[in-house]
Every structure is written in structure tokens, then in C-alpha cells.
mmCIF file of C-alpha atoms and ligand atoms in Angstrom:
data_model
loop_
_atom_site.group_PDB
_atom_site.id
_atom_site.type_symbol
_atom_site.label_atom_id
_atom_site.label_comp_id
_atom_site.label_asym_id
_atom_site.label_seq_id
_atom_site.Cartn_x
_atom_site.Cartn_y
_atom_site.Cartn_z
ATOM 1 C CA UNK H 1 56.849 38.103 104.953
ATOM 2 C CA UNK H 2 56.431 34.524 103.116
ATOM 3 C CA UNK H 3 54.236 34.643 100.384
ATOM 4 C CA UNK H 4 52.443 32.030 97.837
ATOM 5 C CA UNK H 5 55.707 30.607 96.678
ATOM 6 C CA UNK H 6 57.631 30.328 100.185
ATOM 7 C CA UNK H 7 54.228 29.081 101.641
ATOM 8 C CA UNK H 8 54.178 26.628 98.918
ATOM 9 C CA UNK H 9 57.712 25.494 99.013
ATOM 10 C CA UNK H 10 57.398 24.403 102.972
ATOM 11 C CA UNK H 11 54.288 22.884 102.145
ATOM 12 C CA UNK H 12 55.883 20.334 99.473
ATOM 13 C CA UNK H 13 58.577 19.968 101.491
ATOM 14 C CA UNK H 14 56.533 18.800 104.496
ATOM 15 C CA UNK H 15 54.079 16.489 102.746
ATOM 16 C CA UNK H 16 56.045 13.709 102.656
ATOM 17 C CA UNK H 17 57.597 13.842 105.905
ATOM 18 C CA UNK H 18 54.318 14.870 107.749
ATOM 19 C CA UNK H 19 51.893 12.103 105.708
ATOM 20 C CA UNK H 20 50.941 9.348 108.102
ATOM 21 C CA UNK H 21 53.085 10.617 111.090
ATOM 22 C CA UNK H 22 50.783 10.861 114.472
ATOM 23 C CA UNK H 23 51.686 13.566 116.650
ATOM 24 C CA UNK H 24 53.086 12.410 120.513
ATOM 25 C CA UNK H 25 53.781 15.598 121.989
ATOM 26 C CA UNK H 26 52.590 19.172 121.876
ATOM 27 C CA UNK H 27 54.488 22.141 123.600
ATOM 28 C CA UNK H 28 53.321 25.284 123.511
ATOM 29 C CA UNK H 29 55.531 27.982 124.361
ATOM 30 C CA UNK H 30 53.838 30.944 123.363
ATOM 31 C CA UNK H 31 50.112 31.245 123.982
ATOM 32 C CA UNK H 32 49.379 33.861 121.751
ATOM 33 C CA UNK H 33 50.540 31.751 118.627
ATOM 34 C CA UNK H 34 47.433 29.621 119.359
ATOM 35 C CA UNK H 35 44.698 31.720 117.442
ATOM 36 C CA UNK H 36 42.044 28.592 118.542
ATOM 37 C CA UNK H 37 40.831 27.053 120.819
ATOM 38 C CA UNK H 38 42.693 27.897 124.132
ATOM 39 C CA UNK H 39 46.051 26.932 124.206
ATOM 40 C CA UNK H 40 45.304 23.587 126.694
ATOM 41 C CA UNK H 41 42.362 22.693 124.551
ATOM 42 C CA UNK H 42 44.526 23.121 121.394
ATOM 43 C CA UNK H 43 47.493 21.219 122.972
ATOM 44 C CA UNK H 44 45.233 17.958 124.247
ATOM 45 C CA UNK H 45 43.386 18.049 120.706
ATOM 46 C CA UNK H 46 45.930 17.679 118.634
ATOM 47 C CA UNK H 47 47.560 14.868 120.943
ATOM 48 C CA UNK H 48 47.262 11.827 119.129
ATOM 49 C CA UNK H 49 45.951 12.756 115.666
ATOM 50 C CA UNK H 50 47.321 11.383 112.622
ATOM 51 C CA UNK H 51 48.780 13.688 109.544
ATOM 52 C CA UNK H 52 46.351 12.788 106.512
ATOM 53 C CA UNK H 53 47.643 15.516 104.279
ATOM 54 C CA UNK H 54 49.724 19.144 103.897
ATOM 55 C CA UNK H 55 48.039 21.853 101.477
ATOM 56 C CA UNK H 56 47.563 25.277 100.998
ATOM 57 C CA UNK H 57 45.359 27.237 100.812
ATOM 58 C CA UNK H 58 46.587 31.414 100.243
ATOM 59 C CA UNK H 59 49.275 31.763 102.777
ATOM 60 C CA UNK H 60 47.501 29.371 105.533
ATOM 61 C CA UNK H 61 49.512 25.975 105.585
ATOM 62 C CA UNK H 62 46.265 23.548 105.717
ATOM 63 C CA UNK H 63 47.020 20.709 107.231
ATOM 64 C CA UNK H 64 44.513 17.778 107.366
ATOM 65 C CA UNK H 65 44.258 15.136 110.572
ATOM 66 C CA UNK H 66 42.168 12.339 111.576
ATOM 67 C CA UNK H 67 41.721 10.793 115.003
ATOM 68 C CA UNK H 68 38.890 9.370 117.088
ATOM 69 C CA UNK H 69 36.412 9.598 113.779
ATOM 70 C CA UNK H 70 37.432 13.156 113.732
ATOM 71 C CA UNK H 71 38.483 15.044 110.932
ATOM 72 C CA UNK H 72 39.964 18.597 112.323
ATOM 73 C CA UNK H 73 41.825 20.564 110.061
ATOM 74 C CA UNK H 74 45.325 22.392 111.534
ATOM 75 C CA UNK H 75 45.721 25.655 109.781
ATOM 76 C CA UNK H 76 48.879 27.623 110.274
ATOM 77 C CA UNK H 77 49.948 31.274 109.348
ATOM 78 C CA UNK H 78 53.400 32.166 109.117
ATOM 79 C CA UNK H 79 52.451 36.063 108.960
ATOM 80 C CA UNK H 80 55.963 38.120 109.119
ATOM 81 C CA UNK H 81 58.878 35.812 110.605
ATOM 82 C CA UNK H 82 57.233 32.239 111.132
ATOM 83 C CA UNK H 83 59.469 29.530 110.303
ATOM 84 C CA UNK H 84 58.208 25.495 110.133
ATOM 85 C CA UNK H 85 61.166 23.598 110.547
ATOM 86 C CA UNK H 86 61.358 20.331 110.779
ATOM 87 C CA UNK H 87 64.237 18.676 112.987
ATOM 88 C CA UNK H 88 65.005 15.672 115.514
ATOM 89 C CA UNK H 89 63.596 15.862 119.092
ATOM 90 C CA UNK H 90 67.104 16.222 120.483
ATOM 91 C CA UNK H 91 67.694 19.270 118.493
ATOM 92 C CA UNK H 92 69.096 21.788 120.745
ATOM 93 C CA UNK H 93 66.688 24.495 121.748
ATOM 94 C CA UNK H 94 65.923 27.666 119.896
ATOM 95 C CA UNK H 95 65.264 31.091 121.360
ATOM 96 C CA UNK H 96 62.643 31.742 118.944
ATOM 97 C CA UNK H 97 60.434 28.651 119.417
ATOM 98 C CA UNK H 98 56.849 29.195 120.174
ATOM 99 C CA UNK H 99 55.385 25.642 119.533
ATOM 100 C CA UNK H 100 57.440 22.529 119.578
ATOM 101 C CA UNK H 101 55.296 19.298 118.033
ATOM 102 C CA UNK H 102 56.572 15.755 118.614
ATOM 103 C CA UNK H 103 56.005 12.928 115.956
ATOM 104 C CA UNK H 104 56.241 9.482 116.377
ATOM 105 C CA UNK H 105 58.928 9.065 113.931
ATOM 106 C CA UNK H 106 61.376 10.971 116.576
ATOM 107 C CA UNK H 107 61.290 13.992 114.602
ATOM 108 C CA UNK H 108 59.605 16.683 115.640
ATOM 109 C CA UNK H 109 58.157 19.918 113.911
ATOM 110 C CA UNK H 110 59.372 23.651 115.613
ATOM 111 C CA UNK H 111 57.352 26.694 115.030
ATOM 112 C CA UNK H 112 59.811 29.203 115.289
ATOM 113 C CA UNK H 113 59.113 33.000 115.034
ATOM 114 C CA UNK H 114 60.939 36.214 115.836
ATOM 115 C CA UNK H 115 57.846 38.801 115.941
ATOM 116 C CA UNK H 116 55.379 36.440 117.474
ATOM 117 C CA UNK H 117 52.526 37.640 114.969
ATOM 118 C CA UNK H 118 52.136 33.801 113.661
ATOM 119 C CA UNK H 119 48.817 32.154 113.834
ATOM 120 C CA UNK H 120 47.713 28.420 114.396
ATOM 121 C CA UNK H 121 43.899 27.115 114.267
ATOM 122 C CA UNK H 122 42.707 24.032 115.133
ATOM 123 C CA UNK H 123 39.250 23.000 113.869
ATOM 124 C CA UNK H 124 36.667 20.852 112.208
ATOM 125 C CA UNK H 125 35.488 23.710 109.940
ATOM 126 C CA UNK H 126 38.161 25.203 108.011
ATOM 127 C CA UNK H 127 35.679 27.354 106.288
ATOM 128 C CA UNK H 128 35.636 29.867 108.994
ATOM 129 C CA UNK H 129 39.456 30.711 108.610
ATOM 130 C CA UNK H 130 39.598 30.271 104.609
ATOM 131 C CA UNK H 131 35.497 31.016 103.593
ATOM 132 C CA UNK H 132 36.466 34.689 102.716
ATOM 133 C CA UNK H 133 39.612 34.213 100.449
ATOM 134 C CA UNK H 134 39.730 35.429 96.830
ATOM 135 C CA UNK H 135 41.209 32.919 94.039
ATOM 136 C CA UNK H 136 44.205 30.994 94.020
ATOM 137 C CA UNK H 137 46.252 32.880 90.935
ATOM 138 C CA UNK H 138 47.579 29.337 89.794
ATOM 139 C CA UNK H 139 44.683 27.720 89.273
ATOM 140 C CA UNK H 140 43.159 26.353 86.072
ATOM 141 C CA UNK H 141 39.822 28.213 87.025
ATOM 142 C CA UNK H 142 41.518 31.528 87.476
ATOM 143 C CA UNK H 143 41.737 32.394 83.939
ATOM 144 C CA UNK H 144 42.837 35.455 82.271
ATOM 145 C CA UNK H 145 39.409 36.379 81.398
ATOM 146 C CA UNK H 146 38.042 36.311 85.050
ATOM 147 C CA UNK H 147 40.687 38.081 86.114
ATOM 148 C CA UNK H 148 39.803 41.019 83.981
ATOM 149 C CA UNK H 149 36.252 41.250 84.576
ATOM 150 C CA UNK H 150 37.187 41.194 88.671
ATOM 151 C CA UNK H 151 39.631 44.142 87.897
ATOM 152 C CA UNK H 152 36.928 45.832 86.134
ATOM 153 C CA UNK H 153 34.668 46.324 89.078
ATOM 154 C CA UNK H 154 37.137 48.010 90.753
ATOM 155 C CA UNK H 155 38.379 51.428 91.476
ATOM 156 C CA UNK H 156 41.296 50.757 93.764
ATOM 157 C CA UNK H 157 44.854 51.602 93.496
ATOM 158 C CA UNK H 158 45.662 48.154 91.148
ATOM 159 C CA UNK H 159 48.931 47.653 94.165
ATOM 160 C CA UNK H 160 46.600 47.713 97.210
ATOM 161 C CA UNK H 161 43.770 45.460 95.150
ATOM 162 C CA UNK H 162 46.395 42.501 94.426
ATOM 163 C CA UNK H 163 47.649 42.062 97.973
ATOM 164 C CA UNK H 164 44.022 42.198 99.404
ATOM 165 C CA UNK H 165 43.427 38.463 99.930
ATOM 166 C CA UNK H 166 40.613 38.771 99.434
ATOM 167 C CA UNK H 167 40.404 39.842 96.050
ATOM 168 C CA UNK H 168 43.261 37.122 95.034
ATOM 169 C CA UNK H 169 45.223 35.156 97.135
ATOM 170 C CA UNK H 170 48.904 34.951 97.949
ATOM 171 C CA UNK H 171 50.796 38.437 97.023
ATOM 172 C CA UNK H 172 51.942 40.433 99.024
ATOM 173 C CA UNK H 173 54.642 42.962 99.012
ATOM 174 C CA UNK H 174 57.820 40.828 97.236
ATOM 175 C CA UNK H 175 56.040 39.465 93.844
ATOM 176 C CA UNK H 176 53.198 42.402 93.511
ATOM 177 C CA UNK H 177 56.156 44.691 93.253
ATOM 178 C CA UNK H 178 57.678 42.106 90.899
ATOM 179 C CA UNK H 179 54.653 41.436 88.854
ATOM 180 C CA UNK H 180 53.578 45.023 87.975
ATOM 181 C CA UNK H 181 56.954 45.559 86.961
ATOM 182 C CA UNK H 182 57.157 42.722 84.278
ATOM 183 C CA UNK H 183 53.942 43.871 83.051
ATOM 184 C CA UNK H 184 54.794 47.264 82.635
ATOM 185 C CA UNK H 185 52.119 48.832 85.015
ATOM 186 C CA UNK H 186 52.471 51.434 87.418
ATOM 187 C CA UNK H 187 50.907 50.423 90.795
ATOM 188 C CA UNK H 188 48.820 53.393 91.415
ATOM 189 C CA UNK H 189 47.221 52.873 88.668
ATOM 190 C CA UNK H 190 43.316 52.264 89.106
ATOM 191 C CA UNK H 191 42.091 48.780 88.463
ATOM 192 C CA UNK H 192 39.849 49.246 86.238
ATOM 193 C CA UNK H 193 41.421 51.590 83.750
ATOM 194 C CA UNK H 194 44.321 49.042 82.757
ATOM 195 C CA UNK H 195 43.770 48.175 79.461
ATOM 196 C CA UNK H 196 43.037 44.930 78.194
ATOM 197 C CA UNK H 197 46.104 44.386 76.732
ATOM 198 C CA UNK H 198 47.763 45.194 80.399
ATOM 199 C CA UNK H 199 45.895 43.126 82.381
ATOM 200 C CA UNK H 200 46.661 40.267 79.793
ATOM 201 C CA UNK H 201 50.565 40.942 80.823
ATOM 202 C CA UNK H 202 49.732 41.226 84.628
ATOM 203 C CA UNK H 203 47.543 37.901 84.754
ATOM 204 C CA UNK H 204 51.186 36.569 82.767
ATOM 205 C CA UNK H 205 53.460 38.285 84.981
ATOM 206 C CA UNK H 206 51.866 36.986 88.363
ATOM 207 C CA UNK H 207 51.736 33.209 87.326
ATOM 208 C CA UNK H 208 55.356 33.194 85.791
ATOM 209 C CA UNK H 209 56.565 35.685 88.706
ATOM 210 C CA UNK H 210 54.914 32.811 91.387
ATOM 211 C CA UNK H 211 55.978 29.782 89.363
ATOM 212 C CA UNK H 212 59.649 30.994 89.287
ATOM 213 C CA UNK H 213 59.827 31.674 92.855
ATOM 214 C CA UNK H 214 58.461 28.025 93.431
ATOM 215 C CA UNK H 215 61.009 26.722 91.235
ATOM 216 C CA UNK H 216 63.654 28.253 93.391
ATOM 217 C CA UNK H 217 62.022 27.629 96.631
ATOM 218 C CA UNK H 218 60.718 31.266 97.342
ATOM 219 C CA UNK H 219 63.074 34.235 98.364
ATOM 220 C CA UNK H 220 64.769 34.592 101.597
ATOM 221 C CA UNK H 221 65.823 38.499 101.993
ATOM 222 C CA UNK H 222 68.922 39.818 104.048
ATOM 223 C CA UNK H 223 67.238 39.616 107.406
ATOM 224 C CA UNK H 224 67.236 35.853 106.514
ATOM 225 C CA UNK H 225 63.762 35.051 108.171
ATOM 226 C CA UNK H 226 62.521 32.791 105.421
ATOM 227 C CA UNK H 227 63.843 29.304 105.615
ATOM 228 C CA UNK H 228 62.941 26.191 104.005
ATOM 229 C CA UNK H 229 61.371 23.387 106.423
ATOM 230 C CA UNK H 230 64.921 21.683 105.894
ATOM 231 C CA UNK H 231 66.326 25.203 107.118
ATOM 232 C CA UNK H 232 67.728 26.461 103.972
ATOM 233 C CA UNK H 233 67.579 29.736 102.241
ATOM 234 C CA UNK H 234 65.334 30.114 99.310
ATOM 235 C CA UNK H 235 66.935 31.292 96.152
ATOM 236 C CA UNK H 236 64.400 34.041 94.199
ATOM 237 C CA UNK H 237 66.251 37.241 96.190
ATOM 238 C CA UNK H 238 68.888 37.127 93.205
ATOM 239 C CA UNK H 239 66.385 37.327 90.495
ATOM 240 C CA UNK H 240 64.262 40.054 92.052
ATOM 241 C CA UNK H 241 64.416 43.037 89.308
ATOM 242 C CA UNK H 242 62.591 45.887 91.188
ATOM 243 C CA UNK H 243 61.846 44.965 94.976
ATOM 244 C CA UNK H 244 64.153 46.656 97.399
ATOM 245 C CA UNK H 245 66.575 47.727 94.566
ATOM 246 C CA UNK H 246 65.599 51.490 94.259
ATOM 247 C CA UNK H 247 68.644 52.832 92.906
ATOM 248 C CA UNK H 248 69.641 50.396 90.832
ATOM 249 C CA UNK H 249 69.086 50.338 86.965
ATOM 250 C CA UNK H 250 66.048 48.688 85.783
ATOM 251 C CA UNK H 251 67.379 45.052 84.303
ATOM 252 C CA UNK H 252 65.158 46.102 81.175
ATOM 253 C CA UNK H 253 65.785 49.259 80.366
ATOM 254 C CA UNK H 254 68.924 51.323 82.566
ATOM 255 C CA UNK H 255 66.125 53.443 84.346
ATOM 256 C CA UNK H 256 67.252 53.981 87.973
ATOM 257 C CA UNK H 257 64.428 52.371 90.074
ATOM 258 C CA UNK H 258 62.438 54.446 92.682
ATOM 259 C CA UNK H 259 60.711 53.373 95.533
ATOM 260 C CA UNK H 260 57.555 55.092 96.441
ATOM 261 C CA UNK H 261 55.387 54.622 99.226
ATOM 262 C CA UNK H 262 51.552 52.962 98.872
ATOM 263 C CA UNK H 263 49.443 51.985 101.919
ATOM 264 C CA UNK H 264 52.778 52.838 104.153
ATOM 265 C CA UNK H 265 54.560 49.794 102.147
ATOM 266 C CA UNK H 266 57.654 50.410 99.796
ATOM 267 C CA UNK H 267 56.851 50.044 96.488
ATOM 268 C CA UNK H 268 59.475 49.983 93.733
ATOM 269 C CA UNK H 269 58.739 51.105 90.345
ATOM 270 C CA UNK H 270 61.131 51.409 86.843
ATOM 271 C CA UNK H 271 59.493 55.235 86.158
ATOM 272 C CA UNK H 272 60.464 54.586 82.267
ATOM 273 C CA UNK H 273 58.852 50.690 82.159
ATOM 274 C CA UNK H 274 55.614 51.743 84.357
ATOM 275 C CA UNK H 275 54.623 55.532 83.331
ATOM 276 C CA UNK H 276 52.753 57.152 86.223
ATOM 277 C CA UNK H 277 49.037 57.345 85.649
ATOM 278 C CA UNK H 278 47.614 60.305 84.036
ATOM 279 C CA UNK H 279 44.481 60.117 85.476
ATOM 280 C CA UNK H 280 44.546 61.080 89.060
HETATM 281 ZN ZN1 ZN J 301 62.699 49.998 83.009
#
């Protein structure tokens, strides 16, 4: 599933082609894909608007219009297999493709996605979708300090707490595994008996973890479902240390890595880096 950095690297890759571009055609394909309004209402809405800008804001792709003295926001979720690619209007067609957007540059962008759990929202009050997300962990105002005094007002497993979007946006299964590996934490630990020290290394490990991936435009896995918005793999999957290598030896330390379940997810831990908790 794309995270903060594969989220991020089809968002810089679409700003510049998207900026100023006015959309001439919208075809959806796959009703469900519309999240709001109705599909028809979604369609003739977004007919006609001009791109202003492409952000991000967690894992939502925000992407800002204007048209008719209206300022709607498109937001768009790429959940498990959602791919933004963008390609010319005689492309030939793609079994996946759920919504096809024309722009009046002859390009057009194709939502394409396997599973069909991808979102899209059109409206004039972002809030709604966004309103109830936790920090952005690259921020300047996410700071090491507020980071520890969130963890300390919790009692959750420390794994389940960092890919709760809520509680800090844009982990999820890939870099969590990676993060609380480079910090040397075990992810059943409880958040709010890692030590100062630790959480020091975690609030470390997730910004460098993130920032790498960005650098090498996020990680596209075996099943190849990640793709750049030119269509190209991203390049993190060779410098992954623990995630889906159980079995392996830990690049740190020669410890085979195990994976473990949490929440029904695998999680993949060096037992020798990250000692179990003591306290449960
Ligand atoms: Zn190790």
C-alpha cells in the first residue's frame, strides 16, 4: 500500500504537469471509486476546472482547482493498489482503469487500480476528509519534543499507535516496520514506556526512513503495484533491512529476522536489535 514517500513522489511528479492544465473530459468507469458526490455530479463538477496546485496532505493527494469563482478541492486516496498515471489520450486502454481524466494539453490522467478500494472526493471543504489527521512527521512543527509528550499519553502497542493516522500521518506497514527497526525498538512495546533516549532514535529513524524513500521515489514491492506517475518502479525495496525479509540476517547485526503478527499485519523484527518487552 503507498505510503508518505510513494504518495509524495507522485505528487512532485504531477505538479508540474497538472499546474494550470483545465480538465476536458471526465470518465468514470468505476462508481465506487467516487467517494463524493455521486458519480454524475462528480463527473459534471470537475468538467472544466482548472489545476491550481498538487499537495499532500497524509496519504490523500490534495489537489487544488478553481472554476466559475469556485475553489473545490479534489482529494484522492490511493488505499492498496491505486496508481495515478499520467499518459496521452490515445494511450491504449487498461483493464484496471477506474477513472480516465482528459486535459487540455492532450494528456490525460488514468486512475488505475487492481482492488478497487481507491477513493476520490470532490469538495469545497477539504476539512471534512483531512480535519481528523494527526501531524505530518516531516514537518518543522513536529519536533522531537512533541513527539514524545504525544507518545507519553499513550498505552498502545507503539506499532499499532504509528500507523493510526490519526495519531501521525503517513506510515503504514513498509517504513513503521523499517523505523522501529533502526531505532532499536520492539513494536509491541507500549508507547509510553520507551525511554527518552528511544523515542529520540524513533522520531530520527522515521524522518531519515521517509526522506530516503523520497529520495528514491518510494518502494515498489514484487507484486509491482506501486508506480511512479511516469509509470516507473520506485527504488527503496532494495534498501529495506527488516520488512518482508524474515529469514534473512539482520544488516546490523547477523540476527535472523522474524516476522510476527500485530493487528493481523506482518511485522518484522531483528529479536537481538529490538529485545521483546519485559513488561507485558
Ligand atoms: Zn539486529
Amino acid at each position: 500500500m503507498p505510503e508518505l514517500p510513494e504518495v509524495e513522489t507522485v505528487v512532485q511528479s504531477l505538479r508540474t504537469s497538472l499546474r494550470n492544465r483545465t480538465v476536458t473530459g471526465v470518465d468514470v468507469r468505476w462508481e465506487r471509486t467516487i467517494q463524493a458526490p455521486d458519480p454524475k455530479h462528480f463527473a459534471r463538477r470537475l468538467q472544466g476546472q482548472t489545476i491550481t496546485d498538487v499537495s499532500r496532505r497524509g496519504k490523500w493527494i490534495v489537489i487544488s482547482l478553481s472554476g466559475d469563482g469556485a475553489f473545490d478541492t479534489w482529494l484522492i486516496h490511493l488505499r492498496m493498489t491505486g496508481q495515478l498515471i499520467l499518459e496521452r489520450q490515445d494511450a491504449p486502454d487498461e483493464p484496471y482503469a477506474r477513472v480516465l481524466i482528459d486535459l487540455d494539453d492532450g494528456r490525460r490522467l488514468r486512475f488505475s487500480d487492481m482492488r478497487k478500494f481507491g477513493r476520490m472526493v470532490l469538495t469545497d471543504e477539504p476539512s471534512e476528509v483531512l480535519g481528523e489527521l494527526g501531524p505530518e512527521p516531516l514537518d518543522d512543527t513536529f519536533t522531537a519534543s512533541r513527539f514524545a509528550e504525544m507518545l507519553a499519553q499513550r498505552r498502545g502497542r507503539i506499532k499499532s499507535l504509528l500507523i493510526n493516522q490519526r495519531f501521525l500521518v503517513g506510515l503504514g506497514n513498509i517504513y513503521v516496520n523499517e523505523a522501529l527497526w533502526q531505532a532499536g525498538i520492539h513494536p509491541e512495546r507500549k508507547a509510553n514506556t520507551v525511554s527518552s533516549t528511544d523515542v529520540q532514535r524513533l522520531y530520527q529513524a522515521i524522518r531519515s526512513v521517509l526522506r530516503t524513500a523520497i529520495e528514491e521515489n518510494g518502494t515498489t514491492l514484487e507484486n509491482g503495484q506501486y508506480r511512479q506517475a511516469n509509470g516507473r518502479a520506485g527504488n527503496f525495496a532494495q534498501e529495506l533491512a527488516v520488512y518482508d525479509h524474515d529469514g534473512d540476517r539482520c544488516p546490523r547485526c547477523g540476527t535472523t529476522i522474524e516476522r510476527i503478527e500485530i493487528g493481523q499485519r506482518g511485522t518484522f523484527v531483528c529479536p537481538t536489535c529490538q529485545p521483546p518487552p519485559k513488561e507485558t
